[in-house]
């Protein structure tokens, strides 16, 4: 029985709580997976990137360059908790990038371009059914969604801090050792400027491939 046993499917509005990252980080799904791998493989280093944001807080407000004040739900509490987590986290293997999963993520971004939000598609698709369009998954799946940011580092920082999400389920998806494969896509959003969809799987066999190349990180 193919069950999404590890499916933490929660929406994160990664909105305006983080400064824009440097230009070296591109606005692509592949860049988002690379950024998650940086955090997974060297969490202690990534803790430094999170901690650097602390100086921008004034109470529950984050002050963007230029002086714009943005209200967060937890202030520095979520940020400090993320730093503690990263400092104690054990390094994990990199996620293999999947073009098929990325196509599924792109489908969902396109579906949400008019302003829709959430994990259910307008065709009633789920993350699991969408990634099944382009291959066969195993070992569970999960999806993170972030809005309002297009920069890979901003997206991943927001999902790791997970402001306002007490269970930190987006962070758990990124650091779940049972996930070995991921894909992502970024697209325009009518209400929140941008949407990024990220899908994870324990293993994934890309449809249309043959022999050993069809098995992506199957453990």
CSV table of C-alpha atoms in Angstrom, one decimal:
chain,number,residue,atom,x,y,z
A,1,UNK,CA,0.0,0.0,0.0
A,2,UNK,CA,1.4,3.3,-1.1
A,3,UNK,CA,0.7,5.7,1.7
A,4,UNK,CA,2.0,9.2,2.2
A,5,UNK,CA,3.1,8.3,5.7
A,6,UNK,CA,5.3,11.3,6.2
A,7,UNK,CA,3.1,14.0,4.6
A,8,UNK,CA,3.4,17.3,6.4
A,9,UNK,CA,1.5,19.5,4.0
A,10,UNK,CA,1.3,22.9,5.4
A,11,UNK,CA,1.3,26.4,3.8
A,12,UNK,CA,3.8,29.0,4.9
A,13,UNK,CA,3.3,32.6,4.0
A,14,UNK,CA,7.0,33.5,3.7
A,15,UNK,CA,6.0,37.1,3.5
A,16,UNK,CA,8.2,40.0,4.1
A,17,UNK,CA,10.0,38.7,7.2
A,18,UNK,CA,13.4,38.3,5.6
A,19,UNK,CA,15.7,40.6,3.7
A,20,UNK,CA,16.4,39.9,0.1
A,21,UNK,CA,19.4,37.6,-0.4
A,22,UNK,CA,22.4,38.3,-2.5
A,23,UNK,CA,22.3,38.2,-6.2
A,24,UNK,CA,24.3,35.0,-6.4
A,25,UNK,CA,21.2,33.1,-5.3
A,26,UNK,CA,18.9,32.7,-8.3
A,27,UNK,CA,15.1,32.6,-8.5
A,28,UNK,CA,14.7,29.0,-9.7
A,29,UNK,CA,13.5,25.7,-8.3
A,30,UNK,CA,16.9,24.2,-8.7
A,31,UNK,CA,18.4,27.0,-6.6
A,32,UNK,CA,15.8,26.3,-3.9
A,33,UNK,CA,16.8,22.6,-3.7
A,34,UNK,CA,20.5,23.6,-3.6
A,35,UNK,CA,19.8,26.0,-0.8
A,36,UNK,CA,18.0,23.3,1.2
A,37,UNK,CA,21.0,21.1,0.7
A,38,UNK,CA,23.3,23.7,2.1
A,39,UNK,CA,21.1,23.8,5.2
A,40,UNK,CA,20.9,20.0,5.4
A,41,UNK,CA,24.6,19.3,4.9
A,42,UNK,CA,25.9,22.2,7.1
A,43,UNK,CA,23.2,23.2,9.6
A,44,UNK,CA,25.7,24.9,11.9
A,45,UNK,CA,26.8,27.2,9.1
A,46,UNK,CA,23.2,27.9,8.2
A,47,UNK,CA,22.5,28.9,11.8
A,48,UNK,CA,24.8,31.9,11.2
A,49,UNK,CA,22.6,33.0,8.2
A,50,UNK,CA,19.5,32.8,10.4
A,51,UNK,CA,21.2,34.6,13.3
A,52,UNK,CA,22.3,37.5,11.1
A,53,UNK,CA,18.6,38.4,10.7
A,54,UNK,CA,18.2,39.2,14.4
A,55,UNK,CA,19.7,42.7,14.2
A,56,UNK,CA,16.8,43.7,11.9
A,57,UNK,CA,14.1,43.0,14.6
A,58,UNK,CA,12.5,45.7,16.7
A,59,UNK,CA,10.2,43.8,19.0
A,60,UNK,CA,7.8,41.8,16.9
A,61,UNK,CA,8.6,43.9,13.8
A,62,UNK,CA,11.3,43.2,11.2
A,63,UNK,CA,12.7,46.3,9.6
A,64,UNK,CA,13.5,45.9,6.0
A,65,UNK,CA,16.2,47.9,4.2
A,66,UNK,CA,14.7,51.3,3.5
A,67,UNK,CA,12.8,51.3,6.8
A,68,UNK,CA,9.7,49.4,6.0
A,69,UNK,CA,8.4,47.7,9.2
A,70,UNK,CA,6.8,44.2,8.8
A,71,UNK,CA,5.1,42.6,11.8
A,72,UNK,CA,5.9,38.9,12.6
A,73,UNK,CA,3.9,36.6,14.7
A,74,UNK,CA,6.6,35.5,17.1
A,75,UNK,CA,9.3,38.2,16.8
A,76,UNK,CA,12.7,36.8,17.5
A,77,UNK,CA,11.4,33.8,19.4
A,78,UNK,CA,11.0,31.7,16.2
A,79,UNK,CA,14.3,32.9,14.9
A,80,UNK,CA,16.2,32.0,18.1
A,81,UNK,CA,14.5,28.6,18.3
A,82,UNK,CA,15.6,27.9,14.7
A,83,UNK,CA,19.2,28.9,15.5
A,84,UNK,CA,19.2,26.4,18.5
A,85,UNK,CA,17.8,23.7,16.2
A,86,UNK,CA,20.4,24.2,13.5
A,87,UNK,CA,23.3,24.3,16.0
A,88,UNK,CA,22.3,20.9,17.3
A,89,UNK,CA,21.2,19.3,14.1
A,90,UNK,CA,23.2,16.5,12.6
A,91,UNK,CA,24.3,16.9,8.9
A,92,UNK,CA,22.1,15.1,6.4
A,93,UNK,CA,22.8,13.9,2.9
A,94,UNK,CA,21.9,16.2,0.0
A,95,UNK,CA,18.5,15.8,-1.6
A,96,UNK,CA,18.7,14.6,-5.2
A,97,UNK,CA,17.1,17.1,-7.6
A,98,UNK,CA,14.2,15.6,-9.6
A,99,UNK,CA,13.0,17.2,-12.8
A,100,UNK,CA,9.8,15.2,-12.7
A,101,UNK,CA,8.9,16.4,-9.2
A,102,UNK,CA,9.8,20.0,-10.3
A,103,UNK,CA,7.4,19.7,-13.1
A,104,UNK,CA,4.7,18.7,-10.6
A,105,UNK,CA,5.7,21.7,-8.5
A,106,UNK,CA,5.5,24.0,-11.5
A,107,UNK,CA,2.0,22.7,-12.3
A,108,UNK,CA,0.9,23.8,-8.8
A,109,UNK,CA,2.5,27.2,-9.2
A,110,UNK,CA,0.7,27.7,-12.5
A,111,UNK,CA,-2.6,26.6,-10.9
A,112,UNK,CA,-2.1,29.2,-8.1
A,113,UNK,CA,-1.0,32.1,-10.3
A,114,UNK,CA,-4.5,33.6,-10.2
A,115,UNK,CA,-4.3,33.9,-6.4
A,116,UNK,CA,-5.3,30.5,-5.1
A,117,UNK,CA,-3.5,29.2,-2.0
A,118,UNK,CA,-3.0,25.9,-0.3
A,119,UNK,CA,-2.0,22.4,-1.3
A,120,UNK,CA,-5.2,21.2,-3.1
A,121,UNK,CA,-5.3,21.9,-6.8
A,122,UNK,CA,-8.2,23.4,-8.7
A,123,UNK,CA,-8.6,19.9,-10.2
A,124,UNK,CA,-8.7,18.4,-6.7
A,125,UNK,CA,-5.2,17.1,-7.1
A,126,UNK,CA,-2.9,16.5,-4.1
A,127,UNK,CA,0.8,16.8,-3.9
A,128,UNK,CA,1.1,13.1,-4.1
A,129,UNK,CA,-1.1,12.8,-7.2
A,130,UNK,CA,0.8,15.6,-8.9
A,131,UNK,CA,4.2,14.1,-8.5
A,132,UNK,CA,2.7,10.8,-9.7
A,133,UNK,CA,2.1,12.4,-13.1
A,134,UNK,CA,5.8,12.4,-13.9
A,135,UNK,CA,7.1,9.3,-12.0
A,136,UNK,CA,6.7,6.9,-9.2
A,137,UNK,CA,7.4,7.9,-5.6
A,138,UNK,CA,8.1,5.7,-2.6
A,139,UNK,CA,8.7,6.2,1.1
A,140,UNK,CA,6.3,9.0,1.6
A,141,UNK,CA,5.9,12.5,0.2
A,142,UNK,CA,5.5,16.0,1.5
A,143,UNK,CA,5.0,19.6,0.2
A,144,UNK,CA,6.1,23.0,1.4
A,145,UNK,CA,4.6,26.2,-0.1
A,146,UNK,CA,6.0,29.7,0.4
A,147,UNK,CA,4.6,32.9,-0.9
A,148,UNK,CA,5.8,36.4,-1.6
A,149,UNK,CA,9.5,35.6,-2.1
A,150,UNK,CA,11.4,34.5,-5.2
A,151,UNK,CA,15.0,34.4,-3.8
A,152,UNK,CA,16.1,30.9,-2.8
A,153,UNK,CA,17.7,31.9,0.4
A,154,UNK,CA,14.8,34.0,1.5
A,155,UNK,CA,12.4,31.1,0.8
A,156,UNK,CA,14.5,28.5,2.7
A,157,UNK,CA,15.2,30.8,5.7
A,158,UNK,CA,11.5,31.6,6.0
A,159,UNK,CA,10.6,27.9,6.0
A,160,UNK,CA,13.2,27.0,8.5
A,161,UNK,CA,12.2,29.8,10.9
A,162,UNK,CA,8.6,28.9,10.3
A,163,UNK,CA,7.2,32.0,12.1
A,164,UNK,CA,3.7,31.3,13.4
A,165,UNK,CA,3.9,27.5,12.8
A,166,UNK,CA,4.3,26.0,16.3
A,167,UNK,CA,5.0,22.5,15.0
A,168,UNK,CA,7.6,23.8,12.5
A,169,UNK,CA,6.4,21.3,10.0
A,170,UNK,CA,8.1,23.1,7.0
A,171,UNK,CA,11.4,22.8,8.8
A,172,UNK,CA,10.7,19.2,9.6
A,173,UNK,CA,10.1,18.5,5.9
A,174,UNK,CA,13.5,20.0,5.0
A,175,UNK,CA,15.4,18.1,7.6
A,176,UNK,CA,13.5,14.8,7.4
A,177,UNK,CA,16.2,12.1,6.9
A,178,UNK,CA,13.6,9.9,5.2
A,179,UNK,CA,13.3,12.3,2.3
A,180,UNK,CA,16.0,11.8,-0.3
A,181,UNK,CA,14.6,13.5,-3.4
A,182,UNK,CA,13.1,16.9,-4.0
A,183,UNK,CA,11.9,19.3,-6.7
A,184,UNK,CA,10.7,22.9,-6.7
A,185,UNK,CA,9.4,25.7,-8.8
A,186,UNK,CA,8.7,29.4,-8.5
A,187,UNK,CA,6.0,31.3,-10.3
A,188,UNK,CA,4.0,34.6,-10.2
A,189,UNK,CA,1.0,35.0,-7.8
A,190,UNK,CA,-1.7,37.5,-8.3
A,191,UNK,CA,-2.2,38.3,-4.6
A,192,UNK,CA,1.3,37.7,-3.0
A,193,UNK,CA,3.6,38.4,-5.9
A,194,UNK,CA,5.2,35.0,-6.0
A,195,UNK,CA,4.6,31.3,-5.0
A,196,UNK,CA,7.2,28.6,-4.5
A,197,UNK,CA,6.1,25.0,-4.4
A,198,UNK,CA,8.6,22.4,-3.0
A,199,UNK,CA,7.8,18.6,-3.1
A,200,UNK,CA,9.8,15.9,-1.3
A,201,UNK,CA,9.8,12.1,-1.6
A,202,UNK,CA,11.7,9.2,-0.1
A,203,UNK,CA,12.5,7.9,-3.5
A,204,UNK,CA,11.4,8.7,-7.1
A,205,UNK,CA,11.6,7.0,-10.4
A,206,UNK,CA,11.3,9.5,-13.2
A,207,UNK,CA,8.8,8.4,-15.9
A,208,UNK,CA,10.3,8.0,-19.3
A,209,UNK,CA,13.7,7.0,-18.0
A,210,UNK,CA,15.0,3.4,-18.2
A,211,UNK,CA,17.4,1.1,-16.3
A,212,UNK,CA,19.2,2.4,-13.2
A,213,UNK,CA,18.7,6.0,-14.2
A,214,UNK,CA,15.0,5.6,-13.4
A,215,UNK,CA,15.7,5.1,-9.7
A,216,UNK,CA,16.5,8.3,-7.9
A,217,UNK,CA,17.8,7.9,-4.3
A,218,UNK,CA,15.9,4.7,-3.7
A,219,UNK,CA,16.9,3.3,-0.3
